[in-house]
GROMACS .gro file of C-alpha atoms in nm:
model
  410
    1UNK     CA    1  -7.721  -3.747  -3.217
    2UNK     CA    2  -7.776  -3.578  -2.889
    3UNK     CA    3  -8.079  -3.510  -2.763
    4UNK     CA    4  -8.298  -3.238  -2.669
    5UNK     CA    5  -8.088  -2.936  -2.472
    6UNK     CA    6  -7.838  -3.214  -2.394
    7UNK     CA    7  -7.726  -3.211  -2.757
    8UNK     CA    8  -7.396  -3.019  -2.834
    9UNK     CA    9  -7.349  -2.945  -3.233
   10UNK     CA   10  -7.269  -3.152  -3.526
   11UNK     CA   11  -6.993  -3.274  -3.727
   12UNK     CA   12  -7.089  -3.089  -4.033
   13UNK     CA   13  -7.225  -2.801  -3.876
   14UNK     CA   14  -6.856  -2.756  -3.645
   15UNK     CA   15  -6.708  -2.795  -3.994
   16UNK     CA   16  -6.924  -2.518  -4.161
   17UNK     CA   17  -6.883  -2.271  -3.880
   18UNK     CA   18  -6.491  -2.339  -3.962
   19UNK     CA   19  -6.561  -2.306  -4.325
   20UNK     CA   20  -6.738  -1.981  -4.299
   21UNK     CA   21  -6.497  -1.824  -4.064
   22UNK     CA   22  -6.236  -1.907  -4.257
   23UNK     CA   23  -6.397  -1.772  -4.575
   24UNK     CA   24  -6.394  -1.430  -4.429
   25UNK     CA   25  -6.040  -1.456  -4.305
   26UNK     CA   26  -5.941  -1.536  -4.647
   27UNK     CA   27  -6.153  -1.317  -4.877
   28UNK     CA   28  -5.902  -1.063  -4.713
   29UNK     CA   29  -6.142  -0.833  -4.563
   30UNK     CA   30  -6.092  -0.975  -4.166
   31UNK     CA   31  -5.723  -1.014  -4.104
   32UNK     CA   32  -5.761  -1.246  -3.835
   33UNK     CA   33  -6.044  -1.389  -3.546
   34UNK     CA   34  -6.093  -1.522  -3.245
   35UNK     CA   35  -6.466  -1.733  -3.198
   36UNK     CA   36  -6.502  -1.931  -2.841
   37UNK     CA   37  -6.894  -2.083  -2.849
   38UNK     CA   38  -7.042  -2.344  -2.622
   39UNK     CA   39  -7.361  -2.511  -2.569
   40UNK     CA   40  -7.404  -2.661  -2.262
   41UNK     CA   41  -7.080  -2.848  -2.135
   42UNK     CA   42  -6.907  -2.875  -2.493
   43UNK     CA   43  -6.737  -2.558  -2.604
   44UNK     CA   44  -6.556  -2.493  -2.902
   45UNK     CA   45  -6.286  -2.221  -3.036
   46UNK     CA   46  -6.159  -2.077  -3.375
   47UNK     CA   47  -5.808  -1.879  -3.436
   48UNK     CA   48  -5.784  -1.780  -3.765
   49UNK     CA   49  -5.599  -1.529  -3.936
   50UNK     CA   50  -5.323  -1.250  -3.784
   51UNK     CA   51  -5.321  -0.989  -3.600
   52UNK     CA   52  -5.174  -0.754  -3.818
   53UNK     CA   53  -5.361  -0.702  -4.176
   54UNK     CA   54  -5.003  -0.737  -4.338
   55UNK     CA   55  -4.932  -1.067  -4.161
   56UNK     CA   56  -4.773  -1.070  -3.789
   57UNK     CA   57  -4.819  -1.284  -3.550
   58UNK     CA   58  -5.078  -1.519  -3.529
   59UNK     CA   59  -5.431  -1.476  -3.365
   60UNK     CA   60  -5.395  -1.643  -3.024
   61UNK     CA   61  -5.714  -1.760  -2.814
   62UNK     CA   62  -5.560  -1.530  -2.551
   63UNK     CA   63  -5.542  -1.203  -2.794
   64UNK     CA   64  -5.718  -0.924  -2.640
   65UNK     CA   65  -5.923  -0.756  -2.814
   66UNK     CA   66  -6.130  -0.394  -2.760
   67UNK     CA   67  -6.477  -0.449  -2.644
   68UNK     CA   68  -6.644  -0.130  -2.742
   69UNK     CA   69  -7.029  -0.163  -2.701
   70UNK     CA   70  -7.016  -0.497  -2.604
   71UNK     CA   71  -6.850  -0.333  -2.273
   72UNK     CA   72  -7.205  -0.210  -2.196
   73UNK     CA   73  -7.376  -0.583  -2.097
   74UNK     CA   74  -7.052  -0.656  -1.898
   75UNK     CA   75  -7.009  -0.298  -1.723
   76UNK     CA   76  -7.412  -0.277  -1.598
   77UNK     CA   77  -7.328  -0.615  -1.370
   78UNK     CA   78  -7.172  -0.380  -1.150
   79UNK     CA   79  -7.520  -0.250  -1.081
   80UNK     CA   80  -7.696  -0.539  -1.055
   81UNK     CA   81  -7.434  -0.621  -0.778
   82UNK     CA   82  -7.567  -0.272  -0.593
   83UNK     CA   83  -7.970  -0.336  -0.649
   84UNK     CA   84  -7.882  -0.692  -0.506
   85UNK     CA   85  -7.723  -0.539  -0.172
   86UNK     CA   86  -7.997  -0.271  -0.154
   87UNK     CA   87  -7.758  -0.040  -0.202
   88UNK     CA   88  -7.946   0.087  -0.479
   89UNK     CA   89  -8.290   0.110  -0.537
   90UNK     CA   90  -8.487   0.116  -0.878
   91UNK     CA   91  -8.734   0.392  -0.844
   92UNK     CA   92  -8.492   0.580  -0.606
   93UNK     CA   93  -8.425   0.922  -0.764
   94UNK     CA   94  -8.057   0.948  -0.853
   95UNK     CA   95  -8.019   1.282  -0.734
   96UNK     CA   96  -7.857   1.195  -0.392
   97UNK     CA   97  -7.548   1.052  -0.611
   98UNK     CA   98  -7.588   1.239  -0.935
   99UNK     CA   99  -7.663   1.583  -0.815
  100UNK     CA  100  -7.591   1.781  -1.135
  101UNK     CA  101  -7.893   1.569  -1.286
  102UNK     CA  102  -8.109   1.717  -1.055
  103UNK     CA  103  -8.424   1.969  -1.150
  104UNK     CA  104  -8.400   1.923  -1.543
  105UNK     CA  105  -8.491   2.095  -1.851
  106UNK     CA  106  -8.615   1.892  -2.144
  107UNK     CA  107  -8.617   2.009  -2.475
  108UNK     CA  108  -8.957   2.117  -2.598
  109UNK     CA  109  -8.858   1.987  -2.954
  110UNK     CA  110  -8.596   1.723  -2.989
  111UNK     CA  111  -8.399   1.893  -3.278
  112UNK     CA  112  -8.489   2.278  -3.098
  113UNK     CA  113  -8.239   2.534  -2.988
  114UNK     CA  114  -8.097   2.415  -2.640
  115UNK     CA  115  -8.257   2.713  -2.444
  116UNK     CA  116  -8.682   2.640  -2.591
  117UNK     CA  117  -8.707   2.388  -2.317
  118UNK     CA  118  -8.985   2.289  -2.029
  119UNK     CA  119  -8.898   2.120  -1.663
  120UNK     CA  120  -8.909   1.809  -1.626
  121UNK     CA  121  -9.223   1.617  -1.513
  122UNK     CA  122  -9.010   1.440  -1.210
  123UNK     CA  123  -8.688   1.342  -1.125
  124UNK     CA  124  -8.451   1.071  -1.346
  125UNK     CA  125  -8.461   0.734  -1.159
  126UNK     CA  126  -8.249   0.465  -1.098
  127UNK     CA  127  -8.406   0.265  -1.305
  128UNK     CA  128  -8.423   0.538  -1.620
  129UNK     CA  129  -8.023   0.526  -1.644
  130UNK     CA  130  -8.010   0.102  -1.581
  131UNK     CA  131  -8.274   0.095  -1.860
  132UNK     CA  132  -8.123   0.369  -2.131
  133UNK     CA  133  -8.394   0.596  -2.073
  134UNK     CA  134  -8.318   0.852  -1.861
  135UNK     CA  135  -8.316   1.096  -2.147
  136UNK     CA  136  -7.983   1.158  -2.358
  137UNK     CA  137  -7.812   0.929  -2.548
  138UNK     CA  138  -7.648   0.917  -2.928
  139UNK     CA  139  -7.961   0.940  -3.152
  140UNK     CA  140  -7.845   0.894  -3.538
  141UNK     CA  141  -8.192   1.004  -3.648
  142UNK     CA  142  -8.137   1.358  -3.523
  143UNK     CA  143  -7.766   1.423  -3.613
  144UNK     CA  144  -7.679   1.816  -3.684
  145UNK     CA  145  -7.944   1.933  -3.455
  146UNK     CA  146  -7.798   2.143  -3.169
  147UNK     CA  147  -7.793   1.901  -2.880
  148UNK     CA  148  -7.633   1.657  -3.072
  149UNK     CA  149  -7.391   1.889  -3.152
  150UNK     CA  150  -7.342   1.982  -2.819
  151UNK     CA  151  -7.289   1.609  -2.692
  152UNK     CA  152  -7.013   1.579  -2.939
  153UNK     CA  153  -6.855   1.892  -2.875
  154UNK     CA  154  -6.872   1.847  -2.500
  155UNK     CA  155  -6.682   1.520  -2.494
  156UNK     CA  156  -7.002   1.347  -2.332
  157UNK     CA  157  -6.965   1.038  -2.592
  158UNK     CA  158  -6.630   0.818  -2.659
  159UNK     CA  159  -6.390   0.818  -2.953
  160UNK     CA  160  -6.527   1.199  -3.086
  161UNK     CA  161  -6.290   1.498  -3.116
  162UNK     CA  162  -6.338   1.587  -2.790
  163UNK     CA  163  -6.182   1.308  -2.548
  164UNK     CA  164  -6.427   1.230  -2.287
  165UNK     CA  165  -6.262   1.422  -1.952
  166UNK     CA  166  -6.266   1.250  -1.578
  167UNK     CA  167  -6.560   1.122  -1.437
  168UNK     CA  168  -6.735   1.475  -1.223
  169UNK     CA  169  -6.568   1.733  -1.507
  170UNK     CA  170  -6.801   1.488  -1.805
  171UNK     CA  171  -7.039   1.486  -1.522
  172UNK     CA  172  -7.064   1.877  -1.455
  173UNK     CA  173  -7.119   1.942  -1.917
  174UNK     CA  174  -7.361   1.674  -1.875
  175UNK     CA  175  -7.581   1.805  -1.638
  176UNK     CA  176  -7.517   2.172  -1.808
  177UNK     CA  177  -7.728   2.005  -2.094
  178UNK     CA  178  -8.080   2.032  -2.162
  179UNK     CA  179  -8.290   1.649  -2.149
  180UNK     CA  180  -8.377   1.567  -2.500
  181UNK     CA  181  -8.704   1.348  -2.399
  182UNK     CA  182  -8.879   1.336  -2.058
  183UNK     CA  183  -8.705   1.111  -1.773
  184UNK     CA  184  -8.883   0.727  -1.859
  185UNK     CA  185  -9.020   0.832  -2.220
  186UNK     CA  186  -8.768   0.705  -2.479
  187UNK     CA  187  -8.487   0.446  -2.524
  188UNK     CA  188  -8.155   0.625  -2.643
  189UNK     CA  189  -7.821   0.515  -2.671
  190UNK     CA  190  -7.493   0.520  -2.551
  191UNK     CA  191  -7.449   0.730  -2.245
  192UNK     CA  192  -7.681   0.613  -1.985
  193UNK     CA  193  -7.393   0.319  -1.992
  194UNK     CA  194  -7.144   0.513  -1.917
  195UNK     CA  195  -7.320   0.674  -1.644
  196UNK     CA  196  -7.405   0.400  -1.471
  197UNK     CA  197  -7.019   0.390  -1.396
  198UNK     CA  198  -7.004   0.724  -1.238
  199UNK     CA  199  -7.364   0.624  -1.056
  200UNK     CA  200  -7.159   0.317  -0.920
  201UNK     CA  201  -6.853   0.471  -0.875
  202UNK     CA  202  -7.015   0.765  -0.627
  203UNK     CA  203  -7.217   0.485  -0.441
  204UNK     CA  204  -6.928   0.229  -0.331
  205UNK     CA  205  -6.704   0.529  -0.303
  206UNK     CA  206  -6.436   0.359  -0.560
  207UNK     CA  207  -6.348   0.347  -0.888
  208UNK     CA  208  -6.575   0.143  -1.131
  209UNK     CA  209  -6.298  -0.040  -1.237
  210UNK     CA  210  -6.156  -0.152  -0.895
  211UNK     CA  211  -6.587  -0.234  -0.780
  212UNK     CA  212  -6.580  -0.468  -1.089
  213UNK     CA  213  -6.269  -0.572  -1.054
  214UNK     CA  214  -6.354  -0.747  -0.715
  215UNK     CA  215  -6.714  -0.783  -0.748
  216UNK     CA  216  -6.717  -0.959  -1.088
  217UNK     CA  217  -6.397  -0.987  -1.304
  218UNK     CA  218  -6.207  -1.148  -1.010
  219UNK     CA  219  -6.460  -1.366  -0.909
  220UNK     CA  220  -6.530  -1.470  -1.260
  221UNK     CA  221  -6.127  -1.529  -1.311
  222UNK     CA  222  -6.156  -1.253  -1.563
  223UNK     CA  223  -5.795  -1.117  -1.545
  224UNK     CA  224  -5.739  -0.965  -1.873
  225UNK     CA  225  -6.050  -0.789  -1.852
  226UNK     CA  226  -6.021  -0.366  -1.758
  227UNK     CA  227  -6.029  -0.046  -1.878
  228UNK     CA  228  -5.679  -0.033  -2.024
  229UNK     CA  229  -5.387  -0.290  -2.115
  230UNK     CA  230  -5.111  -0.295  -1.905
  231UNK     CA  231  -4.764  -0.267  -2.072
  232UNK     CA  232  -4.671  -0.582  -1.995
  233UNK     CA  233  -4.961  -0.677  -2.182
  234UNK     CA  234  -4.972  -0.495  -2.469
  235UNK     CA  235  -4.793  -0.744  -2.705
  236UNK     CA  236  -5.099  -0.934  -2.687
  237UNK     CA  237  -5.341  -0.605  -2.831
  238UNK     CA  238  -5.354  -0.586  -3.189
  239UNK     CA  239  -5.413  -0.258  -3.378
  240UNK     CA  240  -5.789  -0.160  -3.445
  241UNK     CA  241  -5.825  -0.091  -3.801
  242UNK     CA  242  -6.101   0.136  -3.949
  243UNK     CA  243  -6.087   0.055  -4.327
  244UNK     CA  244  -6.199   0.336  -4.567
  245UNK     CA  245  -6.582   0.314  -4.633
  246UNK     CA  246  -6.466   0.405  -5.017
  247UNK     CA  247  -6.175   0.204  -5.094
  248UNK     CA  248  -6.159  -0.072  -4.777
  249UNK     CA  249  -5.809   0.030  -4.757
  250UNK     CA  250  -5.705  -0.101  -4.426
  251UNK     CA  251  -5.664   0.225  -4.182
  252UNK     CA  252  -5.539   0.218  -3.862
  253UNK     CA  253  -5.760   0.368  -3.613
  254UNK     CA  254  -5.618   0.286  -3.300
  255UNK     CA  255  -5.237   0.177  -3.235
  256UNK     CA  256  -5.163  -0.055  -2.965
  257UNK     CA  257  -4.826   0.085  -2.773
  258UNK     CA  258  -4.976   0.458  -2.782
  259UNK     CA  259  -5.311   0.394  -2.851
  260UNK     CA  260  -5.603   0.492  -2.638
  261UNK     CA  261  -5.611   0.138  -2.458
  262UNK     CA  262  -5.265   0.180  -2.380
  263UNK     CA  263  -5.252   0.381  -2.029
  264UNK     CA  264  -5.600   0.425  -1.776
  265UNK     CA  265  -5.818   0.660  -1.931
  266UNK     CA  266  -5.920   0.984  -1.733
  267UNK     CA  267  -6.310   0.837  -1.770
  268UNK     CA  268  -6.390   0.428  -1.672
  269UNK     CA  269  -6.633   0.411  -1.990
  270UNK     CA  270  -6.882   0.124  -1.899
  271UNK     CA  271  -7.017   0.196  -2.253
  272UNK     CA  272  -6.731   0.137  -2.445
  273UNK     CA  273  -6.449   0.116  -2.261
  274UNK     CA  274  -6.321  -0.265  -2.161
  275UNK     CA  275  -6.050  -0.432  -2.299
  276UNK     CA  276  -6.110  -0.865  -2.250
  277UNK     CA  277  -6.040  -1.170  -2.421
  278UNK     CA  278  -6.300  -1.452  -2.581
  279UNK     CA  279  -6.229  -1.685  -2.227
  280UNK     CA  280  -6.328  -1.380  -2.006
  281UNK     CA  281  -6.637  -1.314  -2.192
  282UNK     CA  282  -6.754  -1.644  -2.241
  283UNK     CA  283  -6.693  -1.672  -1.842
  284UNK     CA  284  -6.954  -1.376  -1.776
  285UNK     CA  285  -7.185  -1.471  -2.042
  286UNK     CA  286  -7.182  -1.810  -1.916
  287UNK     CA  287  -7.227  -1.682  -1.566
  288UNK     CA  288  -7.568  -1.531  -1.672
  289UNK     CA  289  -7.680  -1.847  -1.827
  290UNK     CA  290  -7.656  -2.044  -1.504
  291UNK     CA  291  -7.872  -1.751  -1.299
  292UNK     CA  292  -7.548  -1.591  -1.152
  293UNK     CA  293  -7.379  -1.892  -1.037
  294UNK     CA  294  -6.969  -1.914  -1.145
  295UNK     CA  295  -6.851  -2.276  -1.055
  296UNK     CA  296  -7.048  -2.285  -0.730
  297UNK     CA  297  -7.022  -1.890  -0.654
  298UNK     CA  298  -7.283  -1.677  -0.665
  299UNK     CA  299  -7.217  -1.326  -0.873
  300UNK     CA  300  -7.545  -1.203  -0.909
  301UNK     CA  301  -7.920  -1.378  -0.754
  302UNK     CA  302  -8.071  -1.491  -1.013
  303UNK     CA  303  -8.338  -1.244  -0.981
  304UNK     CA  304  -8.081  -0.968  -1.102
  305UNK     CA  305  -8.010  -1.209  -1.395
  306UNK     CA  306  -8.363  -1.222  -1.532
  307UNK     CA  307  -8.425  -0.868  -1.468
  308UNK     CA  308  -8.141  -0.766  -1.719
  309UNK     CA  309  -8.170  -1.006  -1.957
  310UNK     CA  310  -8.511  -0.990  -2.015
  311UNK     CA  311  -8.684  -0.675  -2.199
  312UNK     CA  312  -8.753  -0.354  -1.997
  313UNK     CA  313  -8.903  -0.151  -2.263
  314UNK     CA  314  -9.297  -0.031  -2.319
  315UNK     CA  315  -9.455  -0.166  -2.615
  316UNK     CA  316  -9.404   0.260  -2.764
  317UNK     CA  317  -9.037   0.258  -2.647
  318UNK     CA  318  -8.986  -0.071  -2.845
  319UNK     CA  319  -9.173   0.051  -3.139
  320UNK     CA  320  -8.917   0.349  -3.161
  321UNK     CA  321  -8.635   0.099  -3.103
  322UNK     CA  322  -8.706  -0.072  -3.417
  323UNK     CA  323  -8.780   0.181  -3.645
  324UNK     CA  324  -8.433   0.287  -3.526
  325UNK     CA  325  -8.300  -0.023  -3.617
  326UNK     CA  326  -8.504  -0.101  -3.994
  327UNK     CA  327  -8.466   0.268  -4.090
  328UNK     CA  328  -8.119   0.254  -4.034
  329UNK     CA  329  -7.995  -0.109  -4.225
  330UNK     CA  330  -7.802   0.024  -4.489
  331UNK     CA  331  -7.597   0.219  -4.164
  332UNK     CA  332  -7.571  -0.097  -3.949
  333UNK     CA  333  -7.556  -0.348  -4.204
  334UNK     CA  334  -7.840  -0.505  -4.063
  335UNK     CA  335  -7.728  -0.522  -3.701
  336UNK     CA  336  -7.949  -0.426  -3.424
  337UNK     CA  337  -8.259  -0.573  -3.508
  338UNK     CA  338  -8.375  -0.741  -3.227
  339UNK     CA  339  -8.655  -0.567  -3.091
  340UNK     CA  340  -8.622  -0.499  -2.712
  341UNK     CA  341  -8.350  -0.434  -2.408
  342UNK     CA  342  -8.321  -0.477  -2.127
  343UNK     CA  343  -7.975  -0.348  -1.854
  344UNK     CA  344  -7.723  -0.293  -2.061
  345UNK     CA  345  -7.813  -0.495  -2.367
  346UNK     CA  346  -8.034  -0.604  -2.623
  347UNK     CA  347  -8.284  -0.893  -2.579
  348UNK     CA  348  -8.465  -1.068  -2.856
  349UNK     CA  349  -8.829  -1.016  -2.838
  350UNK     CA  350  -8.944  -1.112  -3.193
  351UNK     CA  351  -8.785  -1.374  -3.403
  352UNK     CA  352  -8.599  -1.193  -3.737
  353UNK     CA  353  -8.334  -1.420  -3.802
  354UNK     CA  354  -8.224  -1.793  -3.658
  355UNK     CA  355  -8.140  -1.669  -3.304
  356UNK     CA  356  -8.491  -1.741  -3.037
  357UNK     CA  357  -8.664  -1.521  -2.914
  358UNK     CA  358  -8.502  -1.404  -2.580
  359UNK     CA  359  -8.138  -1.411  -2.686
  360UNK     CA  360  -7.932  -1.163  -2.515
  361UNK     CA  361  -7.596  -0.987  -2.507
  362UNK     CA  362  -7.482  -0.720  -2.798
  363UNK     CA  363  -7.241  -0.630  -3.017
  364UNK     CA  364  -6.925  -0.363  -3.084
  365UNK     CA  365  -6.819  -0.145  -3.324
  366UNK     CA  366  -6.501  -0.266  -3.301
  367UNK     CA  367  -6.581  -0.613  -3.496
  368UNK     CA  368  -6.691  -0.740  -3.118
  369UNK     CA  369  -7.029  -1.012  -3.056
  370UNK     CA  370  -7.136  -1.181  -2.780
  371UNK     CA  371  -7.447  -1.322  -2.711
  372UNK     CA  372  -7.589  -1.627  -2.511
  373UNK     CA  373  -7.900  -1.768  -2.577
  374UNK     CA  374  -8.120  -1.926  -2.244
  375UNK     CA  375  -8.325  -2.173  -2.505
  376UNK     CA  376  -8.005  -2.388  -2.621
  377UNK     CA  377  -7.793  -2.294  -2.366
  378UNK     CA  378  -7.588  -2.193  -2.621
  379UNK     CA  379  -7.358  -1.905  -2.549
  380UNK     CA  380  -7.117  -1.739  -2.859
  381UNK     CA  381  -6.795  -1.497  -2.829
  382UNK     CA  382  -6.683  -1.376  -3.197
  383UNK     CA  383  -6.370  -1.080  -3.163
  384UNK     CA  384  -6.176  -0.926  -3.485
  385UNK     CA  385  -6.001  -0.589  -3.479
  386UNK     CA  386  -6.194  -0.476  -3.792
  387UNK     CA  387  -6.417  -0.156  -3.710
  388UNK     CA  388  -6.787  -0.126  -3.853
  389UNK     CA  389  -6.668   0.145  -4.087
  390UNK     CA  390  -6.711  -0.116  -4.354
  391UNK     CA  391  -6.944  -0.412  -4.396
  392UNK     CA  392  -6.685  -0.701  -4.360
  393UNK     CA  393  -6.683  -0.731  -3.986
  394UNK     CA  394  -7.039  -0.732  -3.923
  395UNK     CA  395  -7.107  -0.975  -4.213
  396UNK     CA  396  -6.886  -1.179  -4.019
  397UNK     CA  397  -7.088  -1.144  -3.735
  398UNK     CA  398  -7.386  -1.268  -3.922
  399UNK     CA  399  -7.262  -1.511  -4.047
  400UNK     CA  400  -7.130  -1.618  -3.708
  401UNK     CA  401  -7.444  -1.666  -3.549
  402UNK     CA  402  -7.606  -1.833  -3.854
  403UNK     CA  403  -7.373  -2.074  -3.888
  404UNK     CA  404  -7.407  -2.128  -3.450
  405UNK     CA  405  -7.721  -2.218  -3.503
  406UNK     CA  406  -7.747  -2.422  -3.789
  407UNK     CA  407  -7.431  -2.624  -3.640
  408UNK     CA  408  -7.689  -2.727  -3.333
  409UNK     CA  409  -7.758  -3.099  -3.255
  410UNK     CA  410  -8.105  -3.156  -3.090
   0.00000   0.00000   0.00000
């Protein structure tokens, strides 16, 4: 037995997470996985399954997989690295870098016509886009009101009929829209990631990728980790699959040799947009467990690494978090419940299932989790190529973590 935080996981519990996995791969549903999960020194990985749903080649540990949301808790690092070099400040407003957010309009009723609006109380803040908040974002309570239809139809969010145009065009509709909530009132999702990207990008005077690229995925030896797959590469991508919600006929939403990972996109998306593999992830997530130290460099103080990883929002903000999250189970599949958020991801601030409170990290529509958990040092990277248009993938998930933490030895 180990003991206390030293402990690793068990025999039988190893086995079960194998078991389970497996289970999922078989029942049909989830063509094939790739699981890397560690706990302390000892780490552990699964490749099961294909990467095709009709067979093909086997899953490899070094598949690469889309990231969708869980881009956003890699992306925001890029930040961090900014607020750490004073090159950024929280409360600074963003206005300076962000111009066409300046002087705002706020919608006097969230689901109101675009032009009933009033001005905003003061100026969006650093801080309000590191912390969601800054008020837009993709709010699936209020779908079919007009500035939800305007979002879409603007190309403001990812993967909608409207592909999202280069970074000072998206910029330019966004700040042609009216604020849906005052600057600092309410958590929303979605694009205050992605424009952190263009907030970095203007600051360092670079692309976001090429700022992460040195400041964190190199450092990190994340190499297969960017906004696109090279060509080279792209034997390695399997297709994303969106199975119908009515039949769970396997559909294929996104091709790997043309697909939309396949050349750089005109827009960086920190919210959706990375490409990686489980080793890459589990070397950030890792990196954040350890304060922002990667095998005796330092990526971020560990000051940054508490900040986002711990939860940012009000006790009201929260509140409207969670309703989000209960209200909408039978749409999530009874993901997202975990109560708070910090930069860039969510952060456990009540206990609802067997992860601690204070568990970070989040998952991605694309059949994407990652998580790592300060208590048991336990950090877990679970990647399929199933999309959330059906249950399977994030039943998986669940079933993931469960099976994580009743494999623990302590």
């Amino acid at each position: 037995m180990g003991t206390g935080t030293g402990g690793g996981f068990t025999k039988t519990g190893l086995n079960r997470v194998h078991d389970v996995l497996s289970r999922h791969v078989d029942s049909g549903q989830i063509p094939g996985l790739v699981a890397l999960f560690s706990r302390g020194d000892e780490s552990h990985v699964e490749t099961i399954g294909t990467v095709r749903h009709d067979g093909g080649a086997p899953m490899r540990r070094d598949t690469i997989f889309r990231m969708a949301s869980t881009s956003k808790p890699v992306s925001i690092a890029a930040a961090m690295v900014l607020l750490d070099e004073c090159r950024l400040r929280l409360d600074d407003s963003v206005d300076q870098w962000l111009p066409e957010l300046a002087d705002r309009q706020v919608l006097k009723r969230v689901d109101g016509p675009l032009d009933e609006t009033v001005p905003a109380r003061r100026p969006i803040t650093v801080r309000d886009v590191l912390t969601s908040t800054f008020g837009l974002g993709m709010d699936m309570t209020v779908l079919g009101t007009p500035i939800m239809n305007a979002v879409f139809e603007q190309g403001i969010t990812p993967n909608l009929p409207e592909p999202m145009p280069e970074p000072d065009e998206w910029m330019r509709r966004l700040g042609a829209l009216p604020l849906m909530y005052q600057p600092g009132e309410c958590w929303q999702y979605q694009i205050s990631s992605d424009l952190v990207g263009v907030l970095v990008a203007r600051v360092t005077g670079q692309s976001f990728e090429s700022f992460l690229r040195e400041r964190v995925f190199g450092p990190l030896g994340m190499k297969d980790t960017g906004f696109h797959v090279p060509a080279d590469q792209l034997h390695r991508l399997p297709p994303l699959y969106a199975p119908d919600p009515g039949t769970g006929e396997f559909q294929v939403w996104d091709e790997a040799e043309t697909g939309r990972h396949s050349a750089p996109p005109a827009f960086q998306g920190g919210g959706g947009g990375l490409n990686s593999t489980a080793d890459d992830y589990h070397a950030y997530f890792r990196m954040l467990l350890n304060g922002g130290m990667h095998e005796g460099e330092r990526i971020l103080s560990r000051a940054a690494v508490e900040l986002m990883t711990t939860n940012r929002l009000s006790p009201e903000q929260q509140a409207a978090r969670h309703k989000l999250a209960v209200d909408n189970v039978h749409v999530s599949h009874g993901q997202g419940q975990h109560g708070g958020w910090g930069f860039g991801m969510a952060v456990r601030t009540y206990r609802g299932d067997y992860a601690p409170i204070g568990q970070f990290g989040w998952d991605g529509g694309s059949g994407t989790s990652t998580y790592a958990d300060p208590d048991n040092r336990l950090t877990g990277i679970l990647l399929t190529q199933v999309g959330a248009s059906v249950p399977d993938p994030v039943h998986l998930m669940l079933d993931f973590w469960t099976t994580l933490y009743q494999a623990i030895d302590d």
